[in-house]
Coordinates of C-alpha atoms and ligand atoms in Angstrom, one line a residue:
X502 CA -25.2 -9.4 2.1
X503 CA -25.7 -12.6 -0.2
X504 CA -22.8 -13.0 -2.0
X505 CA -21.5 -15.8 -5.1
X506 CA -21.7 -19.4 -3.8
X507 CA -18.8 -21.7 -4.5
X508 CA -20.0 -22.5 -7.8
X509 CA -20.5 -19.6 -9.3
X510 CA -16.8 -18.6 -8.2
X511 CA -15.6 -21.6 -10.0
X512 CA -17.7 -20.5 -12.7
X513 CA -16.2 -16.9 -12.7
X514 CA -12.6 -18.6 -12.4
X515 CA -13.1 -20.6 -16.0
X516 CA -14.6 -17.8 -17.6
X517 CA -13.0 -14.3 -16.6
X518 CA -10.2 -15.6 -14.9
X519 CA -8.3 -16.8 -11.4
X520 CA -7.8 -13.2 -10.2
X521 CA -11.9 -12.8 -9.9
X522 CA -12.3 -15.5 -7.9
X523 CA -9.6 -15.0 -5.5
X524 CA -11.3 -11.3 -4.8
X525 CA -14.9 -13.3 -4.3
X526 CA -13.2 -15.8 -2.0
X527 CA -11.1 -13.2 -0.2
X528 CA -14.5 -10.8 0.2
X529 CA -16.4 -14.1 1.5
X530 CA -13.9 -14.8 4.1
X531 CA -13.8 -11.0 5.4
X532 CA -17.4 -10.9 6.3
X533 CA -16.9 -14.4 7.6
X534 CA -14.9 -12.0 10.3
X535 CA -16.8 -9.1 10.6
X536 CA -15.1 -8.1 13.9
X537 CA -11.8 -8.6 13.0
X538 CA -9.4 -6.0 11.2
X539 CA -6.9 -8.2 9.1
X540 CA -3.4 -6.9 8.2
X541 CA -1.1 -7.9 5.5
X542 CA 1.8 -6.8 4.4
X543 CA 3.1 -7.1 0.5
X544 CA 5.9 -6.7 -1.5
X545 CA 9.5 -8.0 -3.2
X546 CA 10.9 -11.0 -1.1
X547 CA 13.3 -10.1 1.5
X548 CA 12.0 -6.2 1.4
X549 CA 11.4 -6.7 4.9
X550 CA 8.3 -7.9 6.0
X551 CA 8.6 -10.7 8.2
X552 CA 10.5 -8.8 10.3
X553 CA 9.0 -6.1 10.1
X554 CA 5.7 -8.1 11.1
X555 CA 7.8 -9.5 14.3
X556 CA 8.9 -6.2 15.5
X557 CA 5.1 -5.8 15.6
X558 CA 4.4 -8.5 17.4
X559 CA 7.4 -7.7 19.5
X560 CA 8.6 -11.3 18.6
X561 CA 11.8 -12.9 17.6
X562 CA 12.2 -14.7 14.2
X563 CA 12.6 -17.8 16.1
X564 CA 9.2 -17.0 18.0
X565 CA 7.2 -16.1 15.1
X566 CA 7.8 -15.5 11.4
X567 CA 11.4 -16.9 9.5
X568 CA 12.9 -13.8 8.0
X569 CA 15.7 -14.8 5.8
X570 CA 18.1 -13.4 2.7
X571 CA 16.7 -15.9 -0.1
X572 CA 12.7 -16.2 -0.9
X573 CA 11.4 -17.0 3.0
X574 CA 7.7 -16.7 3.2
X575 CA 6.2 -19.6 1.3
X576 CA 2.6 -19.2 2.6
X577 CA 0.2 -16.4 4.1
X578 CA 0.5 -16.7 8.0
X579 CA -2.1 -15.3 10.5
X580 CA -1.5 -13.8 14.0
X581 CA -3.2 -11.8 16.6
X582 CA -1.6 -8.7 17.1
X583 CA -4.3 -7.8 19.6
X584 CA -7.7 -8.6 20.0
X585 CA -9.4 -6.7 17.2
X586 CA -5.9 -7.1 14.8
X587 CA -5.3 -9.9 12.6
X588 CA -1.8 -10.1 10.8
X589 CA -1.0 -11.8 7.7
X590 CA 3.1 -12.2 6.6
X591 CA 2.5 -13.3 3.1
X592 CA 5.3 -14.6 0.2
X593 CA 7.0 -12.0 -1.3
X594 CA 5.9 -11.6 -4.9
X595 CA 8.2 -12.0 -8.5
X596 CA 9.6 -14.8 -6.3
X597 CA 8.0 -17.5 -8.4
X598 CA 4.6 -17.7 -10.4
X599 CA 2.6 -19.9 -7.5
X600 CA 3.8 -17.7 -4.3
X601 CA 2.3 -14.5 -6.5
X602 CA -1.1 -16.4 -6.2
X603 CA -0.5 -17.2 -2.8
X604 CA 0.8 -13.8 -1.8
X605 CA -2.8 -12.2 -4.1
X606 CA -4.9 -14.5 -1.9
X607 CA -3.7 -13.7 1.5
X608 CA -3.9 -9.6 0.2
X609 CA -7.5 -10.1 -1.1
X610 CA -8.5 -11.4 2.4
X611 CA -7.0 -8.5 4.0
X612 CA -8.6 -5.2 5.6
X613 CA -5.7 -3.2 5.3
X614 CA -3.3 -3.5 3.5
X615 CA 1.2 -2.9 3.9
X616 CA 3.3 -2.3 1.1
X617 CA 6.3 -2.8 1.9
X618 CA 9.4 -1.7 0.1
X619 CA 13.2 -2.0 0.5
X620 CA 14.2 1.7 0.2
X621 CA 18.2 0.8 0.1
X622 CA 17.3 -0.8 -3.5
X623 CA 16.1 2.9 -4.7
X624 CA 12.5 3.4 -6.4
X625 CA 9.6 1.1 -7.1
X626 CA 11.0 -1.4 -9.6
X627 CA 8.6 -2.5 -12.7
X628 CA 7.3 -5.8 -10.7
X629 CA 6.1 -3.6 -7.7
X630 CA 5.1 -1.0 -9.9
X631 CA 2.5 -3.2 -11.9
X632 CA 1.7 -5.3 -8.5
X633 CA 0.2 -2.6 -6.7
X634 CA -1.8 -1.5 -9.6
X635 CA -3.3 -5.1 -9.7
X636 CA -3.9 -5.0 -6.1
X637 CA -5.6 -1.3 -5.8
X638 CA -7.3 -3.0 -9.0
X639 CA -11.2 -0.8 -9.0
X640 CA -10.6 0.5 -5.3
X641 CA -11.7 4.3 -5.6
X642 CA -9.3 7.0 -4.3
X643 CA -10.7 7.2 -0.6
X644 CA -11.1 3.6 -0.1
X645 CA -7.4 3.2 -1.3
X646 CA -6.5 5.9 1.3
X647 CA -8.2 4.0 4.1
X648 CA -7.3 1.0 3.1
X649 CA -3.6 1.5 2.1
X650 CA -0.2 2.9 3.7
X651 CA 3.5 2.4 2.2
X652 CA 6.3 1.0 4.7
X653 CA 10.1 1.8 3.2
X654 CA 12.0 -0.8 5.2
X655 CA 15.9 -0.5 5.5
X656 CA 16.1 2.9 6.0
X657 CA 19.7 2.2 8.5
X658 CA 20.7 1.7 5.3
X659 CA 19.6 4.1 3.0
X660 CA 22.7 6.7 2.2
X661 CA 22.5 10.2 3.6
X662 CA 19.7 12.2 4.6
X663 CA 19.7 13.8 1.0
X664 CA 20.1 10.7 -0.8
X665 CA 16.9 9.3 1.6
X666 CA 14.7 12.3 0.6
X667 CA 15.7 11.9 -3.5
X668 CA 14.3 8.5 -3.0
X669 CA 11.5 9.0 -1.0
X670 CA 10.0 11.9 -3.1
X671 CA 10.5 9.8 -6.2
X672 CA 9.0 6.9 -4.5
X673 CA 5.9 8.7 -3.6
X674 CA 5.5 10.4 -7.2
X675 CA 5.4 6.9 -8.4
X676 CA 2.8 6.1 -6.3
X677 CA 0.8 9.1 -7.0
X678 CA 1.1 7.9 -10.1
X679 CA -0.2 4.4 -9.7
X680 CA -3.0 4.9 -7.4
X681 CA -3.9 8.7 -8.1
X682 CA -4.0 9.6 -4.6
X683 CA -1.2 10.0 -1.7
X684 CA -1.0 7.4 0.7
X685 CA 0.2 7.2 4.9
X686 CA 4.2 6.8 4.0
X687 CA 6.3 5.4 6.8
X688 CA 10.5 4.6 6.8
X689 CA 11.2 3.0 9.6
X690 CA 14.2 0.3 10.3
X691 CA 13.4 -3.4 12.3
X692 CA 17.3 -4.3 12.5
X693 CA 17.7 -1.0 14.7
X694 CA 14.0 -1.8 16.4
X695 CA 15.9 -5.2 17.3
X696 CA 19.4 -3.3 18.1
X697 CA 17.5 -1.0 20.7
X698 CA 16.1 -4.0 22.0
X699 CA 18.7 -5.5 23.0
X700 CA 20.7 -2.9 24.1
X701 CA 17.8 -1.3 25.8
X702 CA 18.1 2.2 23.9
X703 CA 15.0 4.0 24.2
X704 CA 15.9 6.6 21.8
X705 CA 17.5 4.0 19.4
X706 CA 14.0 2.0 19.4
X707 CA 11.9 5.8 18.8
X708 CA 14.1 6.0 15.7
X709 CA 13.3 3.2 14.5
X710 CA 9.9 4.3 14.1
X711 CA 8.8 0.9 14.6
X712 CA 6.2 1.3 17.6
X713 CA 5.4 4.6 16.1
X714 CA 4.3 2.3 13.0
X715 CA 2.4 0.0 15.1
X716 CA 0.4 2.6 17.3
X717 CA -0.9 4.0 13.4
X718 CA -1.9 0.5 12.5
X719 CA -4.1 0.3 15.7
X720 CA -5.7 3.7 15.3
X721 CA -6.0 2.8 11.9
X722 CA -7.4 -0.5 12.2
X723 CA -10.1 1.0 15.2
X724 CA -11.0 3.9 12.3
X725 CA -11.5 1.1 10.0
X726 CA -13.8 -0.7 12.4
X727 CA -16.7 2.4 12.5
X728 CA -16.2 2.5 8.6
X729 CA -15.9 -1.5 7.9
X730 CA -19.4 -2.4 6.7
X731 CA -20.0 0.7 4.2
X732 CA -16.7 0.1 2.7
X733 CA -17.0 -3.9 2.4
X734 CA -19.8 -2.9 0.6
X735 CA -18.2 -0.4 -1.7
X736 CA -16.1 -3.3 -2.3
X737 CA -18.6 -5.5 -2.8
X738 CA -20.2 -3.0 -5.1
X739 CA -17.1 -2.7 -7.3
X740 CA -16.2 -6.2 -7.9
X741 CA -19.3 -6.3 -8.9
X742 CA -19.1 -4.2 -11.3
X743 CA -15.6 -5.1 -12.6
X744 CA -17.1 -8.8 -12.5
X745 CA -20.0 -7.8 -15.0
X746 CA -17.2 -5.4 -17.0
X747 CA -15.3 -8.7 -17.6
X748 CA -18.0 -11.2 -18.0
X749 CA -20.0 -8.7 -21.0
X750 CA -16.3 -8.0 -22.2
X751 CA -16.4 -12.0 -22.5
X752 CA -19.5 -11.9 -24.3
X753 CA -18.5 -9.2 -26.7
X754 CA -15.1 -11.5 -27.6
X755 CA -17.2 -15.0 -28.1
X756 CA -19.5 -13.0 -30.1
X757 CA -17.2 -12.0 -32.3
X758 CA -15.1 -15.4 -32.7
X759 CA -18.4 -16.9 -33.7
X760 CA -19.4 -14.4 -36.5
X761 CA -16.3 -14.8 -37.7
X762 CA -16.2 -18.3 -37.9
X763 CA -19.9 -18.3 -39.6
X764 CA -18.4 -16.0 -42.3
X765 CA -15.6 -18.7 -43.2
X766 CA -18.1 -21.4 -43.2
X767 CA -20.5 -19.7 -45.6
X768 CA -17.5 -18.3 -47.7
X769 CA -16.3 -22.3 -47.6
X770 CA -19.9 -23.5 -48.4
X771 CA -20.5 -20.3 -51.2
X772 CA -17.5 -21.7 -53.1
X773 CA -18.5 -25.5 -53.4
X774 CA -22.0 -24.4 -54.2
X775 CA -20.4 -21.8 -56.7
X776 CA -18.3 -24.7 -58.4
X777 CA -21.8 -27.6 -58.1
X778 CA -23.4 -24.6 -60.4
X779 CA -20.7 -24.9 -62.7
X780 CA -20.3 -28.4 -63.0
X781 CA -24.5 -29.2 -63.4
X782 CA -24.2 -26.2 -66.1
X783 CA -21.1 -28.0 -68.1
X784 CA -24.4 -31.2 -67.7
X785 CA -26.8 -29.2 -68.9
X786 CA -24.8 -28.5 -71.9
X787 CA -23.8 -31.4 -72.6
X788 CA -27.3 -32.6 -72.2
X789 CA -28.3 -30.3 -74.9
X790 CA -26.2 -31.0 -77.2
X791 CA -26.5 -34.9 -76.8
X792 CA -30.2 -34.3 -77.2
X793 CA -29.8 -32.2 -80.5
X794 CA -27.8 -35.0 -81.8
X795 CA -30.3 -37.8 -81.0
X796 CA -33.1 -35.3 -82.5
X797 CA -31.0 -35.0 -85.8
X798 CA -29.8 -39.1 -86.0
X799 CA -33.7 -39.8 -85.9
X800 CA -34.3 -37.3 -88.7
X801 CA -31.7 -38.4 -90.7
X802 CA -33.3 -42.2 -90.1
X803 CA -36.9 -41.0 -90.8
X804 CA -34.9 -39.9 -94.8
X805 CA -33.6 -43.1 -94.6
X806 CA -36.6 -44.8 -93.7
X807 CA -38.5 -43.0 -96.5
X808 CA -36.1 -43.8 -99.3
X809 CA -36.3 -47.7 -97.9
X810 CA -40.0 -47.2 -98.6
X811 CA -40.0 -45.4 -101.8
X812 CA -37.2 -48.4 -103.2
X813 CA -39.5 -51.3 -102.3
X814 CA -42.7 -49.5 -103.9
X815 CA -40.6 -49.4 -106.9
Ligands
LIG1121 N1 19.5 -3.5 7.5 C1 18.2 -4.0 7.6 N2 18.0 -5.2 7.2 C2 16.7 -5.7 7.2 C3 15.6 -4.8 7.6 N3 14.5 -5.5 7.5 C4 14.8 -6.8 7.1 N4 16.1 -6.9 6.9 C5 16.9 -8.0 6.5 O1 16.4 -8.4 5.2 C6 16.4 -9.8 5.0 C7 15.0 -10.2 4.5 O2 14.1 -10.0 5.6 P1 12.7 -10.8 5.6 O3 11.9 -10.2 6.8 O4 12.8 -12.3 5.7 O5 12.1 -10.4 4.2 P2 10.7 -10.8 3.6 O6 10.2 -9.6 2.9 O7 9.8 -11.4 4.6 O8 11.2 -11.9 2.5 P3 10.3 -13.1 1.9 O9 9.6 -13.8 3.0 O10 11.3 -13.9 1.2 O11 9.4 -12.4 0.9 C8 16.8 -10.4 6.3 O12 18.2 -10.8 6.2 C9 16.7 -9.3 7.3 O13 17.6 -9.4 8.3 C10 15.9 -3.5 8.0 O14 15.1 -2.7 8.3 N5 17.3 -3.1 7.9
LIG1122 MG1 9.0 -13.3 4.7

């Protein structure tokens, strides 16, 4: 597949903006690593998903990725979570304008992609709502469904079992809503993944649904595999699309802005040439009448010039 060279992105940023280019990039580097599933996770900062990403990895935050109560994550971060599994922790997003771009890159280079969401804070707020319509962006129905699951984190913490279900089923309304198809939803917990752990509570750890999480992500990731190249092209396809959508939309707006700015240029140019008429008519006039009063001086001098005559003959 021949895909944009480095210019022509940097072409595509100036003129249809940074979002295009970051997709182009993103696609470039996935078929850089064709045998490779990559991972990331997404969502508000401190949803969850650096921990989440070590309980994965079966790592400790000292091992692996810094989880912390204030905006962590600064950059995307890579890690094999087995041979054939990439991870990528990324920022979390509404944090500040530049970790957004960071956080859109790492997504856009991603297979799969985890969004991750802090059920004890209720539904989808407006940032996460509008975030993962920009990041389903063109991606049909079954390619969001292969490509996409939904990961409530803090669910130790999310009220009673009735107050849990009120949430969830308005959580997945709202994302029926944005992406017009039901996703793979999980709620699972990392502080009680890390609890069992430590206290070596098999059951505990089961609850957590952590490895439960993890043993989908593999399946999901070897499913992705057999279907990889036809969807990178679907992908391919559809940027390609909404890259032509954008550039003709372009077009249409430049178009316009010119014609417009031709008709106040002749309007301009119609009214000095409107007031030049005037003015060279006012001449003309005045030509006229100057030239009637020369015609009638020199008649009146001809009388003269007759009676001067008719005198001297005298
Ligand atoms: N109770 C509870 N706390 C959690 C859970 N997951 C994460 N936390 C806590 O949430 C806080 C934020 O966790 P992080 O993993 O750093 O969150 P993040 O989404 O990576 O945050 P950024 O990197 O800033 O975007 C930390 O204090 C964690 O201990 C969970 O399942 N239950
Ligand atoms: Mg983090």
């Amino acid at each position: 597949m021949s895909l944009l060279n480095a210019t022509d992105i940097k072409f595509l940023e100036h003129i249809v903006g940074k979002d295009f280019a970051t997709k182009w990039k993103g696609i470039k580097q996935k078929n850089s690593s064709k045998d490779v599933v990559t991972i990331a996770n997404t969502g508000l900062f401190s949803s969850g998903k650096s921990m989440l990403f070590n309980a994965l990895l079966d790592r400790t935050e000292k091992e692996r990725f810094q989880v912390g109560a204030a905006p962590t994550t600064k950059k995307g971060d890579r890690e094999k979570l087995n041979a054939q599994i990439e991870i990528i922790d990324t920022p979390g997003i509404n944090a500040n304008d530049a970790d957004d771009d960071e956080a859109f890159r790492s997504l856009m280079e991603a297979d799969i992609i985890l969004a991750v969401h802090n059920i004890k804070t209720g539904m989808l707020d407006k940032c996460e709502y509008e975030w993962l319509k920009r990041i389903a962006g063109e991606m049909g129905k079954e390619e969001i469904k292969q490509r996409m699951a939904f990961v409530c984190t803090w669910i130790d913490e999310s009220g009673t079992k009735e107050e849990t279900e009120k949430k969830v089923a308005e959580i997945k309304r709202q994302l029926r809503e944005i992406l017009h198809t039901d996703i793979d939803f999980w709620e699972i917990s990392s502080k009680r993944y890390y609890t069992a752990k430590e206290k070596q509570k098999a059951e505990l750890e089961k609850a957590s649904k952590v490895p439960q999480l993890k043993e989908y992500l593999v399946k999901k990731s070897e499913e992705y595999v057999v279907i990889s190249e036809e969807l990178r092209k679907k992908e391919v396809l559809a940027l390609c699309r909404q890259t032509k959508k954008s550039l003709q939309n372009e077009r249409n707006l430049i178009f316009t802005q010119i014609s417009r700015k031709r008709e106040n240029i002749c309007k301009k140019y119609d009214y000095r040439k409107n007031t030049w008429a005037g003015i060279l008519g006012n001449f003309k006039d005045y030509r006229m009448t100057v030239w009637e009063k020369l015609k009638k001086v020199r008649e009146e001098d001809e009388e003269y010039a007759e009676f001067e005559k008719y005198i001297k003959n005298i």
